[in-house]
């Protein structure tokens, strides 16, 4: 963030600073590889952790393109205030659920083995209906969306010194988009973690990059749709 702020503020005076920062970071990569290779856990990630990171970058980049296209319209530029809120909360909530499911599989099953009800096609929305630990955590995380988003939504307005609060339509549409995003991510997380475990892959290394990237893409797309609808209705 510091490098970005400096580069943006002084791009005319120091046009080469971006390339120097990138070169400096690249030069440090061999050092981090050497350090990481000295610990067994991180050594394994040097060989297996690249695929989800690269794919997650591609997915997030698509969300970035949507955001850039939306911000370029002066009528929709306000989306930049809300994108970090919807994407941050959605990604964090689904990461919690993914880690919980993964921990349960690590404790109770060998790699490749999954619970009996996950050995065939099933309804991913069933994660919200049941009394198991994973069902209960999914229900709680979904219930946290509305109060959590309200807190961050109004806090962001207060921090930037706004004299008026968001309109009712904006608040309702933003909350609806957040609920749809987190609901979808929790369904995908339940499916993805069990599929990865069935294939013998560690969900802790694979699922969270995918899910947070999907959260960015879905959150940005839904938020752009919200702003377009509000603009069309004149809010």
CSV table of C-alpha atoms in Angstrom, one decimal:
chain,number,residue,atom,x,y,z
A,1,UNK,CA,0.0,0.0,0.0
A,2,UNK,CA,2.9,2.4,0.8
A,3,UNK,CA,4.6,1.7,-2.5
A,4,UNK,CA,1.4,2.1,-4.4
A,5,UNK,CA,0.6,5.4,-2.7
A,6,UNK,CA,4.1,6.7,-3.3
A,7,UNK,CA,4.1,5.6,-7.0
A,8,UNK,CA,0.6,7.1,-7.6
A,9,UNK,CA,1.6,10.4,-6.0
A,10,UNK,CA,5.0,10.7,-7.8
A,11,UNK,CA,4.5,8.8,-11.0
A,12,UNK,CA,5.4,11.9,-13.1
A,13,UNK,CA,8.5,12.7,-11.1
A,14,UNK,CA,9.7,9.1,-10.7
A,15,UNK,CA,8.3,7.0,-13.6
A,16,UNK,CA,10.7,4.2,-13.0
A,17,UNK,CA,9.9,3.6,-9.4
A,18,UNK,CA,7.2,0.9,-10.2
A,19,UNK,CA,9.8,-1.2,-12.1
A,20,UNK,CA,12.4,-0.8,-9.3
A,21,UNK,CA,10.0,-1.9,-6.6
A,22,UNK,CA,8.9,-4.9,-8.8
A,23,UNK,CA,12.6,-5.8,-9.5
A,24,UNK,CA,13.5,-5.6,-5.8
A,25,UNK,CA,10.6,-7.9,-4.8
A,26,UNK,CA,11.6,-10.4,-7.5
A,27,UNK,CA,15.3,-10.4,-6.3
A,28,UNK,CA,14.0,-11.4,-2.8
A,29,UNK,CA,12.2,-14.5,-4.1
A,30,UNK,CA,15.3,-16.8,-4.0
A,31,UNK,CA,15.9,-15.8,-0.4
A,32,UNK,CA,12.3,-16.7,0.6
A,33,UNK,CA,12.5,-20.0,-1.3
A,34,UNK,CA,15.7,-20.9,0.6
A,35,UNK,CA,14.1,-20.0,3.9
A,36,UNK,CA,10.8,-21.8,3.1
A,37,UNK,CA,12.6,-25.0,2.0
A,38,UNK,CA,14.2,-25.4,5.4
A,39,UNK,CA,10.8,-26.3,7.1
A,40,UNK,CA,9.0,-29.5,6.0
A,41,UNK,CA,5.5,-27.9,6.0
A,42,UNK,CA,6.4,-24.9,3.9
A,43,UNK,CA,8.7,-27.0,1.7
A,44,UNK,CA,5.7,-29.1,0.6
A,45,UNK,CA,3.9,-25.9,-0.3
A,46,UNK,CA,6.7,-24.9,-2.6
A,47,UNK,CA,5.8,-27.8,-4.8
A,48,UNK,CA,2.0,-28.0,-4.5
A,49,UNK,CA,0.8,-24.5,-3.6
A,50,UNK,CA,1.3,-22.7,-7.0
A,51,UNK,CA,-1.7,-24.0,-8.9
A,52,UNK,CA,-4.4,-22.5,-6.6
A,53,UNK,CA,-2.6,-19.2,-6.2
A,54,UNK,CA,-2.2,-18.7,-10.0
A,55,UNK,CA,-5.8,-19.7,-10.7
A,56,UNK,CA,-7.0,-17.5,-7.9
A,57,UNK,CA,-5.1,-14.6,-9.3
A,58,UNK,CA,-6.8,-15.1,-12.7
A,59,UNK,CA,-10.2,-15.3,-11.1
A,60,UNK,CA,-9.5,-12.1,-9.0
A,61,UNK,CA,-8.3,-10.3,-12.1
A,62,UNK,CA,-11.6,-10.9,-13.8
A,63,UNK,CA,-13.3,-9.2,-10.8
A,64,UNK,CA,-10.8,-6.4,-11.1
A,65,UNK,CA,-11.7,-5.9,-14.7
A,66,UNK,CA,-15.4,-5.7,-13.8
A,67,UNK,CA,-14.6,-3.2,-11.0
A,68,UNK,CA,-12.4,-1.1,-13.4
A,69,UNK,CA,-15.2,-1.0,-16.0
A,70,UNK,CA,-17.8,0.0,-13.4
A,71,UNK,CA,-15.6,2.7,-11.8
A,72,UNK,CA,-14.9,4.2,-15.2
A,73,UNK,CA,-18.6,5.3,-15.4
A,74,UNK,CA,-18.9,8.5,-13.3
A,75,UNK,CA,-22.5,7.5,-12.3
A,76,UNK,CA,-21.2,4.3,-10.7
A,77,UNK,CA,-17.8,5.5,-9.3
A,78,UNK,CA,-19.2,5.2,-5.7
A,79,UNK,CA,-18.8,1.4,-5.9
A,80,UNK,CA,-15.1,1.8,-5.0
A,81,UNK,CA,-16.2,2.5,-1.4
A,82,UNK,CA,-18.2,-0.7,-1.0
A,83,UNK,CA,-16.2,-3.2,-2.9
A,84,UNK,CA,-13.6,-3.8,-0.1
A,85,UNK,CA,-16.5,-4.3,2.4
A,86,UNK,CA,-18.5,-6.9,0.5
A,87,UNK,CA,-15.4,-8.8,-0.7
A,88,UNK,CA,-13.5,-8.7,2.6
A,89,UNK,CA,-16.3,-9.9,4.8
A,90,UNK,CA,-17.5,-12.6,2.3
A,91,UNK,CA,-13.9,-13.9,1.9
A,92,UNK,CA,-13.3,-14.1,5.6
A,93,UNK,CA,-16.6,-15.8,6.5
A,94,UNK,CA,-16.2,-18.5,3.8
A,95,UNK,CA,-12.5,-19.1,4.9
A,96,UNK,CA,-13.7,-19.8,8.4
A,97,UNK,CA,-16.2,-22.4,7.1
A,98,UNK,CA,-13.7,-24.0,4.8
A,99,UNK,CA,-11.2,-24.4,7.6
A,100,UNK,CA,-13.8,-25.9,9.9
A,101,UNK,CA,-14.8,-28.5,7.3
A,102,UNK,CA,-11.2,-29.3,6.5
A,103,UNK,CA,-10.3,-29.7,10.2
A,104,UNK,CA,-13.2,-32.1,10.6
A,105,UNK,CA,-12.0,-34.2,7.7
A,106,UNK,CA,-8.4,-34.2,9.0
A,107,UNK,CA,-9.5,-35.4,12.4
A,108,UNK,CA,-12.0,-38.1,11.4
A,109,UNK,CA,-11.0,-39.4,7.9
A,110,UNK,CA,-8.0,-40.5,5.9
A,111,UNK,CA,-7.2,-38.6,2.7
A,112,UNK,CA,-9.5,-39.9,0.0
A,113,UNK,CA,-12.2,-40.9,2.4
A,114,UNK,CA,-15.3,-38.7,2.8
A,115,UNK,CA,-18.5,-39.0,4.9
A,116,UNK,CA,-21.1,-41.4,3.5
A,117,UNK,CA,-23.5,-38.6,2.5
A,118,UNK,CA,-20.8,-37.0,0.4
A,119,UNK,CA,-20.0,-40.1,-1.7
A,120,UNK,CA,-22.7,-39.3,-4.2
A,121,UNK,CA,-24.5,-36.3,-5.7
A,122,UNK,CA,-26.1,-34.1,-3.1
A,123,UNK,CA,-27.7,-30.8,-2.7
A,124,UNK,CA,-25.0,-28.2,-1.7
A,125,UNK,CA,-27.6,-26.0,0.0
A,126,UNK,CA,-28.1,-28.9,2.5
A,127,UNK,CA,-25.2,-27.4,4.5
A,128,UNK,CA,-27.8,-24.9,5.9
A,129,UNK,CA,-30.2,-27.6,7.0
A,130,UNK,CA,-29.1,-29.9,9.8
A,131,UNK,CA,-27.8,-30.0,13.3
A,132,UNK,CA,-24.2,-31.0,12.7
A,133,UNK,CA,-21.2,-28.8,13.6
A,134,UNK,CA,-20.7,-27.7,10.0
A,135,UNK,CA,-24.4,-27.1,9.5
A,136,UNK,CA,-24.5,-24.9,12.6
A,137,UNK,CA,-21.4,-22.9,11.7
A,138,UNK,CA,-22.8,-22.3,8.2
A,139,UNK,CA,-26.1,-21.0,9.7
A,140,UNK,CA,-24.2,-18.7,12.2
A,141,UNK,CA,-21.9,-17.3,9.5
A,142,UNK,CA,-24.8,-16.6,7.2
A,143,UNK,CA,-26.7,-14.8,10.1
A,144,UNK,CA,-23.6,-12.7,10.7
A,145,UNK,CA,-23.7,-11.2,7.3
A,146,UNK,CA,-26.4,-8.6,7.8
A,147,UNK,CA,-25.3,-7.1,11.2
A,148,UNK,CA,-21.7,-7.2,10.1
A,149,UNK,CA,-22.3,-5.5,6.8
A,150,UNK,CA,-24.5,-2.9,8.5
A,151,UNK,CA,-21.7,-2.0,10.9
A,152,UNK,CA,-19.0,-1.7,8.2
A,153,UNK,CA,-21.4,0.1,5.8
A,154,UNK,CA,-22.3,2.9,8.3
A,155,UNK,CA,-18.7,3.0,9.7
A,156,UNK,CA,-17.3,3.7,6.3
A,157,UNK,CA,-19.7,6.6,5.8
A,158,UNK,CA,-18.8,8.0,9.3
A,159,UNK,CA,-15.1,7.6,8.7
A,160,UNK,CA,-15.2,9.6,5.4
A,161,UNK,CA,-17.2,12.4,7.1
A,162,UNK,CA,-20.5,11.9,5.1
A,163,UNK,CA,-23.3,14.0,6.4
A,164,UNK,CA,-26.0,11.7,5.1
A,165,UNK,CA,-26.4,8.0,5.6
A,166,UNK,CA,-26.9,5.5,2.7
A,167,UNK,CA,-30.4,5.5,1.3
A,168,UNK,CA,-32.8,2.7,2.2
A,169,UNK,CA,-32.6,1.3,-1.3
A,170,UNK,CA,-28.8,1.2,-1.3
A,171,UNK,CA,-28.7,-0.4,2.1
A,172,UNK,CA,-31.3,-3.1,1.2
A,173,UNK,CA,-29.7,-3.9,-2.1
A,174,UNK,CA,-26.2,-4.0,-0.7
A,175,UNK,CA,-27.3,-6.4,2.1
A,176,UNK,CA,-29.2,-8.6,-0.4
A,177,UNK,CA,-26.0,-8.8,-2.6
A,178,UNK,CA,-24.0,-9.7,0.5
A,179,UNK,CA,-26.3,-12.5,1.6
A,180,UNK,CA,-26.4,-13.9,-2.0
A,181,UNK,CA,-22.6,-13.8,-2.1
A,182,UNK,CA,-22.0,-15.5,1.2
A,183,UNK,CA,-24.8,-18.1,0.7
A,184,UNK,CA,-23.3,-19.1,-2.7
A,185,UNK,CA,-19.7,-19.2,-1.3
A,186,UNK,CA,-20.7,-21.4,1.7
A,187,UNK,CA,-22.4,-23.8,-0.7
A,188,UNK,CA,-19.3,-23.9,-3.0
A,189,UNK,CA,-17.0,-24.3,0.0
A,190,UNK,CA,-18.9,-27.4,1.3
A,191,UNK,CA,-18.7,-28.9,-2.2
A,192,UNK,CA,-15.1,-27.9,-2.9
A,193,UNK,CA,-13.5,-29.0,0.4
A,194,UNK,CA,-15.0,-32.5,0.2
A,195,UNK,CA,-14.0,-32.8,-3.5
A,196,UNK,CA,-10.4,-31.8,-2.8
A,197,UNK,CA,-10.2,-34.2,0.1
A,198,UNK,CA,-11.7,-37.1,-2.0
A,199,UNK,CA,-8.9,-36.5,-4.5
A,200,UNK,CA,-6.2,-36.6,-1.8
A,201,UNK,CA,-5.5,-32.9,-1.8
A,202,UNK,CA,-5.2,-30.8,1.4
A,203,UNK,CA,-8.2,-28.4,1.4
A,204,UNK,CA,-6.3,-25.9,3.6
A,205,UNK,CA,-3.8,-25.3,0.8
A,206,UNK,CA,-6.2,-25.3,-2.1
A,207,UNK,CA,-9.7,-24.2,-1.1
A,208,UNK,CA,-9.1,-20.8,0.6
A,209,UNK,CA,-7.3,-19.2,-2.4
A,210,UNK,CA,-10.1,-20.4,-4.7
A,211,UNK,CA,-12.9,-19.3,-2.4
A,212,UNK,CA,-11.5,-15.9,-1.6
A,213,UNK,CA,-11.0,-15.2,-5.3
A,214,UNK,CA,-14.5,-16.4,-6.1
A,215,UNK,CA,-15.7,-14.1,-3.3
A,216,UNK,CA,-14.0,-11.2,-5.0
A,217,UNK,CA,-15.4,-12.0,-8.4
A,218,UNK,CA,-19.0,-12.7,-7.1
A,219,UNK,CA,-19.0,-9.7,-4.7
A,220,UNK,CA,-17.8,-7.3,-7.4
A,221,UNK,CA,-20.2,-8.6,-10.0
A,222,UNK,CA,-23.2,-8.4,-7.6
A,223,UNK,CA,-22.2,-4.9,-6.4
A,224,UNK,CA,-21.9,-3.7,-10.0
A,225,UNK,CA,-25.3,-5.1,-10.7
A,226,UNK,CA,-26.7,-3.3,-7.6
A,227,UNK,CA,-25.3,0.0,-8.6
A,228,UNK,CA,-26.6,-0.4,-12.2
A,229,UNK,CA,-30.1,-1.1,-10.9
A,230,UNK,CA,-30.0,1.8,-8.4
A,231,UNK,CA,-28.8,4.1,-11.2
A,232,UNK,CA,-31.6,2.9,-13.5
A,233,UNK,CA,-34.3,3.6,-10.8
A,234,UNK,CA,-32.8,7.0,-10.0
A,235,UNK,CA,-31.5,6.4,-6.5
